[in-house]
Amino acid sequence: MESREIRIKNRKGKKLFCRVDGIDPKRRLPAVLIVHGFKGDSAQRHVAGISESLVSLGFLTIRADLTKNPGKSYLDFPDVTYAQEFFDLGDIFEFLLQMPEVDPTRFGIAGHSLGGMLTAELASKHKAVKSLAILSGVYDYRFLAKHLFSKPFAEVQEDFRKKGWSTVWSIHLNRELHVKKGFYEDVFLRTADKFAPKIKCPTLIISSGSDESVAQSHADNWLKNVGSHNKKMEIIFGSDHNYSGGALDRVCRQVADWFVETL
């Protein structure tokens, strides 16, 4: 099996970095696109772990970077918005379906945290997505957006008023990252209520039992409102948001088993 780093151009000609693993030059394989969360990238432990588990079972995987620093794509992290990431993800998706190594009839998608909402919305719009895994996915930002920042929200609002940006803390990078006011304005009223019922493909929802970022209520809403008749939830009791320690083994097994079953 081969691995490859590729750069896909979005509709504006900007380059998006992806890691492709499990390539078999002799045949088309079932494929899974894996999407990181807010402040994440394709090299994170849980993203790479899920990829490795799938590749070991004969899948081709694609791990996309939607930002730069963290990540290797064009979009500077302070300029991130949900809308831009969604447009870029759509362009990546369309490219991947045309790859000669990919079986377009057996294509799944998995997303973590903010990536969970992105991938769920993508699945609601494209019948080519045959299976979906939402990992600690955000369902509604109205009650979450204020908790994204590394200081009281009153101070964040003052930052936006004076500077146009504030900060979030990255555990992954062990440093603060700048976030512009446009990101908050783009996400704070976003909810999956409008598109979740339109998701018809098999859907796995994974929740972290002790998630410090995305509460169990988000997973409950996904399970309640996703329109697929084939849907289930797995709760990783005692795990944190990024599945530290042994929790990742359980997540990797559950995700891999799900795509084996549904693709």
mmCIF file of C-alpha atoms in Angstrom:
data_model
loop_
_atom_site.group_PDB
_atom_site.id
_atom_site.type_symbol
_atom_site.label_atom_id
_atom_site.label_comp_id
_atom_site.label_asym_id
_atom_site.label_seq_id
_atom_site.Cartn_x
_atom_site.Cartn_y
_atom_site.Cartn_z
ATOM 1 C CA MET A 1 0.000 0.000 0.000
ATOM 2 C CA GLU A 2 1.189 3.505 -0.813
ATOM 3 C CA SER A 3 0.857 6.915 0.849
ATOM 4 C CA ARG A 4 0.850 10.229 -0.933
ATOM 5 C CA GLU A 5 0.649 13.926 -0.115
ATOM 6 C CA ILE A 6 -1.458 15.902 -2.577
ATOM 7 C CA ARG A 7 -2.581 19.496 -2.998
ATOM 8 C CA ILE A 8 -6.043 20.086 -4.388
ATOM 9 C CA LYS A 9 -7.079 23.451 -5.820
ATOM 10 C CA ASN A 10 -10.341 24.889 -4.570
ATOM 11 C CA ARG A 11 -12.755 26.791 -6.804
ATOM 12 C CA LYS A 12 -10.636 29.937 -6.388
ATOM 13 C CA GLY A 13 -7.364 28.206 -7.237
ATOM 14 C CA LYS A 14 -6.122 28.035 -3.625
ATOM 15 C CA LYS A 15 -4.250 24.884 -2.578
ATOM 16 C CA LEU A 16 -5.639 22.446 -0.019
ATOM 17 C CA PHE A 17 -3.290 19.863 1.494
ATOM 18 C CA CYS A 18 -4.384 16.237 1.907
ATOM 19 C CA ARG A 19 -2.710 13.027 3.057
ATOM 20 C CA VAL A 20 -3.792 9.907 1.159
ATOM 21 C CA ASP A 21 -3.023 6.504 2.710
ATOM 22 C CA GLY A 22 -3.714 2.909 1.711
ATOM 23 C CA ILE A 23 -3.402 3.427 -2.052
ATOM 24 C CA ASP A 24 -3.419 0.259 -4.154
ATOM 25 C CA PRO A 25 -2.307 1.161 -7.708
ATOM 26 C CA LYS A 26 -3.958 -1.993 -9.074
ATOM 27 C CA ARG A 27 -7.538 -1.416 -7.950
ATOM 28 C CA ARG A 28 -10.139 1.006 -6.663
ATOM 29 C CA LEU A 29 -10.817 0.853 -2.943
ATOM 30 C CA PRO A 30 -13.602 1.961 -0.616
ATOM 31 C CA ALA A 31 -12.543 5.343 0.715
ATOM 32 C CA VAL A 32 -13.119 7.458 3.821
ATOM 33 C CA LEU A 33 -12.468 11.196 4.042
ATOM 34 C CA ILE A 34 -11.472 12.190 7.607
ATOM 35 C CA VAL A 35 -11.929 15.812 8.703
ATOM 36 C CA HIS A 36 -10.319 17.397 11.758
ATOM 37 C CA GLY A 37 -11.970 19.808 14.156
ATOM 38 C CA PHE A 38 -11.487 23.451 15.110
ATOM 39 C CA LYS A 39 -7.805 24.164 15.868
ATOM 40 C CA GLY A 40 -6.916 20.729 14.461
ATOM 41 C CA ASP A 41 -5.128 19.273 11.437
ATOM 42 C CA SER A 42 -4.640 16.002 9.594
ATOM 43 C CA ALA A 43 -1.628 14.931 11.691
ATOM 44 C CA GLN A 44 -3.442 14.866 15.045
ATOM 45 C CA ARG A 45 -3.218 11.623 17.004
ATOM 46 C CA HIS A 46 -6.896 10.735 16.814
ATOM 47 C CA VAL A 47 -7.210 11.631 13.129
ATOM 48 C CA ALA A 48 -4.117 9.592 12.212
ATOM 49 C CA GLY A 49 -5.235 6.707 14.442
ATOM 50 C CA ILE A 50 -8.606 6.407 12.741
ATOM 51 C CA SER A 51 -6.869 6.480 9.360
ATOM 52 C CA GLU A 52 -4.441 3.721 10.340
ATOM 53 C CA SER A 53 -7.260 1.476 11.542
ATOM 54 C CA LEU A 54 -9.166 1.870 8.298
ATOM 55 C CA VAL A 55 -6.110 1.324 6.098
ATOM 56 C CA SER A 56 -5.350 -1.912 7.971
ATOM 57 C CA LEU A 57 -8.772 -3.172 6.876
ATOM 58 C CA GLY A 58 -8.331 -2.354 3.199
ATOM 59 C CA PHE A 59 -9.676 1.198 2.979
ATOM 60 C CA LEU A 60 -8.107 4.160 1.268
ATOM 61 C CA THR A 61 -8.213 7.214 3.539
ATOM 62 C CA ILE A 62 -7.875 10.910 2.874
ATOM 63 C CA ARG A 63 -7.041 13.307 5.699
ATOM 64 C CA ALA A 64 -7.650 16.927 4.765
ATOM 65 C CA ASP A 65 -6.105 20.091 6.216
ATOM 66 C CA LEU A 66 -8.577 22.972 6.129
ATOM 67 C CA THR A 67 -6.226 25.609 7.586
ATOM 68 C CA LYS A 68 -2.579 26.680 7.782
ATOM 69 C CA ASN A 69 -0.682 26.764 11.093
ATOM 70 C CA PRO A 70 -2.168 24.386 12.197
ATOM 71 C CA GLY A 71 -2.259 22.469 8.921
ATOM 72 C CA LYS A 72 -0.601 22.989 5.544
ATOM 73 C CA SER A 73 -3.370 24.491 3.412
ATOM 74 C CA TYR A 74 -3.711 28.070 2.220
ATOM 75 C CA LEU A 75 -6.215 29.441 4.769
ATOM 76 C CA ASP A 76 -4.474 31.269 7.629
ATOM 77 C CA PHE A 77 -6.059 30.196 10.891
ATOM 78 C CA PRO A 78 -7.164 33.713 11.948
ATOM 79 C CA ASP A 79 -9.157 33.957 8.693
ATOM 80 C CA VAL A 80 -11.129 30.750 9.282
ATOM 81 C CA THR A 81 -14.900 30.726 8.939
ATOM 82 C CA TYR A 82 -17.256 27.753 8.875
ATOM 83 C CA ALA A 83 -18.524 28.847 5.476
ATOM 84 C CA GLN A 84 -15.056 28.870 3.911
ATOM 85 C CA GLU A 85 -14.143 25.500 5.397
ATOM 86 C CA PHE A 86 -17.403 24.058 4.070
ATOM 87 C CA PHE A 87 -16.755 25.365 0.550
ATOM 88 C CA ASP A 88 -13.210 23.972 0.631
ATOM 89 C CA LEU A 89 -14.400 20.616 1.938
ATOM 90 C CA GLY A 90 -16.894 20.422 -0.917
ATOM 91 C CA ASP A 91 -14.121 21.009 -3.450
ATOM 92 C CA ILE A 92 -11.978 18.307 -1.820
ATOM 93 C CA PHE A 93 -14.935 15.927 -1.909
ATOM 94 C CA GLU A 94 -15.605 16.498 -5.611
ATOM 95 C CA PHE A 95 -11.927 15.943 -6.435
ATOM 96 C CA LEU A 96 -11.704 12.722 -4.439
ATOM 97 C CA LEU A 97 -14.685 11.157 -6.185
ATOM 98 C CA GLN A 98 -12.752 11.459 -9.438
ATOM 99 C CA MET A 99 -9.547 9.847 -8.149
ATOM 100 C CA PRO A 100 -8.800 6.642 -10.101
ATOM 101 C CA GLU A 101 -7.818 4.900 -6.831
ATOM 102 C CA VAL A 102 -11.231 5.562 -5.227
ATOM 103 C CA ASP A 103 -14.369 3.474 -5.638
ATOM 104 C CA PRO A 104 -16.979 6.279 -5.872
ATOM 105 C CA THR A 105 -19.786 3.870 -4.966
ATOM 106 C CA ARG A 106 -18.209 3.109 -1.564
ATOM 107 C CA PHE A 107 -17.304 6.521 -0.170
ATOM 108 C CA GLY A 108 -17.650 7.472 3.516
ATOM 109 C CA ILE A 109 -16.823 10.538 5.536
ATOM 110 C CA ALA A 110 -15.906 11.075 9.182
ATOM 111 C CA GLY A 111 -15.557 14.365 11.047
ATOM 112 C CA HIS A 112 -14.463 15.381 14.540
ATOM 113 C CA SER A 113 -15.945 18.281 16.544
ATOM 114 C CA LEU A 114 -16.502 21.218 14.143
ATOM 115 C CA GLY A 115 -15.528 18.739 11.427
ATOM 116 C CA GLY A 116 -18.461 16.625 12.577
ATOM 117 C CA MET A 117 -20.884 19.401 11.682
ATOM 118 C CA LEU A 118 -19.079 20.073 8.391
ATOM 119 C CA THR A 119 -19.169 16.441 7.292
ATOM 120 C CA ALA A 120 -22.783 16.001 8.388
ATOM 121 C CA GLU A 121 -23.862 18.995 6.319
ATOM 122 C CA LEU A 122 -21.886 17.637 3.354
ATOM 123 C CA ALA A 123 -23.610 14.255 3.727
ATOM 124 C CA SER A 124 -27.001 15.989 3.755
ATOM 125 C CA LYS A 125 -26.287 17.475 0.320
ATOM 126 C CA HIS A 126 -24.519 14.643 -1.517
ATOM 127 C CA LYS A 127 -25.940 11.176 -2.177
ATOM 128 C CA ALA A 128 -22.398 10.033 -3.047
ATOM 129 C CA VAL A 129 -21.700 9.963 0.720
ATOM 130 C CA LYS A 130 -22.713 6.382 1.507
ATOM 131 C CA SER A 131 -21.830 6.370 5.224
ATOM 132 C CA LEU A 132 -21.098 8.971 7.901
ATOM 133 C CA ALA A 133 -19.361 9.029 11.295
ATOM 134 C CA ILE A 134 -19.847 12.089 13.524
ATOM 135 C CA LEU A 135 -17.159 12.126 16.242
ATOM 136 C CA SER A 136 -17.873 14.414 19.216
ATOM 137 C CA GLY A 137 -19.593 16.594 16.663
ATOM 138 C CA VAL A 138 -20.992 20.059 17.310
ATOM 139 C CA TYR A 139 -24.750 20.166 16.673
ATOM 140 C CA ASP A 140 -25.495 23.738 17.719
ATOM 141 C CA TYR A 141 -23.105 26.662 18.190
ATOM 142 C CA ARG A 142 -25.600 28.947 19.918
ATOM 143 C CA PHE A 143 -24.661 27.545 23.324
ATOM 144 C CA LEU A 144 -21.047 26.698 22.541
ATOM 145 C CA ALA A 145 -19.448 29.634 20.748
ATOM 146 C CA LYS A 146 -18.798 31.659 23.911
ATOM 147 C CA HIS A 147 -16.834 28.739 25.379
ATOM 148 C CA LEU A 148 -14.397 28.541 22.474
ATOM 149 C CA PHE A 149 -12.212 31.343 23.760
ATOM 150 C CA SER A 150 -9.440 31.342 26.360
ATOM 151 C CA LYS A 151 -10.899 34.228 28.422
ATOM 152 C CA PRO A 152 -14.271 35.501 29.705
ATOM 153 C CA PHE A 153 -16.583 36.381 26.848
ATOM 154 C CA ALA A 154 -16.895 40.004 27.976
ATOM 155 C CA GLU A 155 -13.150 40.330 27.368
ATOM 156 C CA VAL A 156 -13.520 38.579 24.021
ATOM 157 C CA GLN A 157 -16.157 41.115 22.982
ATOM 158 C CA GLU A 158 -13.845 43.933 24.006
ATOM 159 C CA ASP A 159 -11.062 42.353 21.923
ATOM 160 C CA PHE A 160 -13.372 42.212 18.924
ATOM 161 C CA ARG A 161 -14.369 45.841 19.401
ATOM 162 C CA LYS A 162 -10.823 47.143 19.761
ATOM 163 C CA LYS A 163 -8.740 44.755 17.645
ATOM 164 C CA GLY A 164 -11.142 42.689 15.546
ATOM 165 C CA TRP A 165 -9.729 39.428 16.930
ATOM 166 C CA SER A 166 -9.341 37.444 20.144
ATOM 167 C CA THR A 167 -7.561 34.229 21.180
ATOM 168 C CA VAL A 168 -8.272 30.531 21.654
ATOM 169 C CA TRP A 169 -5.978 28.026 23.344
ATOM 170 C CA SER A 170 -4.669 25.063 21.361
ATOM 171 C CA ILE A 171 -3.839 22.014 23.497
ATOM 172 C CA HIS A 172 -2.508 20.344 20.347
ATOM 173 C CA LEU A 173 0.018 23.147 19.700
ATOM 174 C CA ASN A 174 0.352 24.318 23.317
ATOM 175 C CA ARG A 175 -0.112 27.966 22.357
ATOM 176 C CA GLU A 176 -2.723 30.608 21.709
ATOM 177 C CA LEU A 177 -4.219 31.118 18.257
ATOM 178 C CA HIS A 178 -5.824 34.278 16.939
ATOM 179 C CA VAL A 179 -9.447 34.149 15.802
ATOM 180 C CA LYS A 180 -11.101 37.037 14.009
ATOM 181 C CA LYS A 181 -14.528 38.387 14.801
ATOM 182 C CA GLY A 182 -15.775 36.994 11.479
ATOM 183 C CA PHE A 183 -15.431 33.416 12.717
ATOM 184 C CA TYR A 184 -17.606 34.053 15.757
ATOM 185 C CA GLU A 185 -20.194 35.934 13.705
ATOM 186 C CA ASP A 186 -20.277 33.036 11.232
ATOM 187 C CA VAL A 187 -20.787 30.223 13.749
ATOM 188 C CA PHE A 188 -22.668 31.577 16.749
ATOM 189 C CA LEU A 189 -26.138 31.044 15.247
ATOM 190 C CA ARG A 190 -25.310 27.872 13.314
ATOM 191 C CA THR A 191 -27.307 24.762 14.100
ATOM 192 C CA ALA A 192 -27.765 21.418 12.359
ATOM 193 C CA ASP A 193 -31.561 21.626 12.740
ATOM 194 C CA LYS A 194 -32.110 22.482 9.066
ATOM 195 C CA PHE A 195 -29.910 19.826 7.471
ATOM 196 C CA ALA A 196 -29.780 16.901 9.937
ATOM 197 C CA PRO A 197 -33.178 15.489 8.812
ATOM 198 C CA LYS A 198 -31.842 15.407 5.226
ATOM 199 C CA ILE A 199 -29.036 12.971 6.116
ATOM 200 C CA LYS A 200 -30.207 9.605 4.748
ATOM 201 C CA CYS A 201 -26.982 7.553 4.739
ATOM 202 C CA PRO A 202 -26.048 5.235 7.641
ATOM 203 C CA THR A 203 -24.762 7.430 10.491
ATOM 204 C CA LEU A 204 -22.600 6.609 13.509
ATOM 205 C CA ILE A 205 -22.523 9.162 16.345
ATOM 206 C CA ILE A 206 -19.670 8.934 18.847
ATOM 207 C CA SER A 207 -19.776 10.900 22.080
ATOM 208 C CA SER A 208 -17.047 11.393 24.680
ATOM 209 C CA GLY A 209 -18.463 10.632 28.103
ATOM 210 C CA SER A 210 -16.406 13.348 29.810
ATOM 211 C CA ASP A 211 -16.071 15.777 26.917
ATOM 212 C CA GLU A 212 -14.830 19.167 28.119
ATOM 213 C CA SER A 213 -15.782 20.862 24.849
ATOM 214 C CA VAL A 214 -18.928 19.329 23.307
ATOM 215 C CA ALA A 215 -21.623 18.193 25.737
ATOM 216 C CA GLN A 216 -23.625 14.967 25.470
ATOM 217 C CA SER A 217 -26.665 16.995 24.423
ATOM 218 C CA HIS A 218 -25.061 17.549 21.003
ATOM 219 C CA ALA A 219 -24.821 13.785 20.376
ATOM 220 C CA ASP A 220 -28.379 13.330 21.638
ATOM 221 C CA ASN A 221 -29.613 15.885 19.109
ATOM 222 C CA TRP A 222 -27.735 14.206 16.263
ATOM 223 C CA LEU A 223 -29.274 10.856 17.153
ATOM 224 C CA LYS A 224 -32.746 12.353 17.438
ATOM 225 C CA ASN A 225 -32.698 14.469 14.285
ATOM 226 C CA VAL A 226 -30.539 12.689 11.678
ATOM 227 C CA GLY A 227 -32.973 11.449 9.032
ATOM 228 C CA SER A 228 -31.341 8.079 8.366
ATOM 229 C CA HIS A 229 -33.138 4.913 9.444
ATOM 230 C CA ASN A 230 -29.727 3.324 10.096
ATOM 231 C CA LYS A 231 -28.159 5.335 12.892
ATOM 232 C CA LYS A 232 -26.647 4.600 16.280
ATOM 233 C CA MET A 233 -24.672 6.232 19.079
ATOM 234 C CA GLU A 234 -21.626 4.986 20.946
ATOM 235 C CA ILE A 235 -20.541 6.712 24.178
ATOM 236 C CA ILE A 236 -16.878 6.472 25.233
ATOM 237 C CA PHE A 237 -17.359 6.854 28.972
ATOM 238 C CA GLY A 238 -14.449 8.571 30.697
ATOM 239 C CA SER A 239 -12.930 9.945 27.503
ATOM 240 C CA ASP A 240 -12.044 13.556 26.790
ATOM 241 C CA HIS A 241 -12.760 15.457 23.581
ATOM 242 C CA ASN A 242 -9.719 14.113 21.690
ATOM 243 C CA TYR A 243 -9.886 10.516 23.038
ATOM 244 C CA SER A 244 -6.680 10.599 25.067
ATOM 245 C CA GLY A 245 -5.061 7.405 26.308
ATOM 246 C CA GLY A 246 -6.762 4.094 25.641
ATOM 247 C CA ALA A 247 -10.051 5.697 24.565
ATOM 248 C CA LEU A 248 -8.653 6.134 21.066
ATOM 249 C CA ASP A 249 -8.389 2.374 20.560
ATOM 250 C CA ARG A 250 -12.122 2.033 21.185
ATOM 251 C CA VAL A 251 -12.948 4.921 18.864
ATOM 252 C CA CYS A 252 -10.750 3.561 16.079
ATOM 253 C CA ARG A 253 -12.327 0.118 16.366
ATOM 254 C CA GLN A 254 -15.875 1.487 16.370
ATOM 255 C CA VAL A 255 -15.279 3.752 13.365
ATOM 256 C CA ALA A 256 -13.509 1.017 11.397
ATOM 257 C CA ASP A 257 -16.220 -1.534 12.169
ATOM 258 C CA TRP A 258 -18.892 0.948 11.119
ATOM 259 C CA PHE A 259 -17.395 1.572 7.702
ATOM 260 C CA VAL A 260 -16.734 -2.146 7.160
ATOM 261 C CA GLU A 261 -20.419 -2.747 7.890
ATOM 262 C CA THR A 262 -21.837 0.104 5.824
ATOM 263 C CA LEU A 263 -19.429 0.390 2.858
#
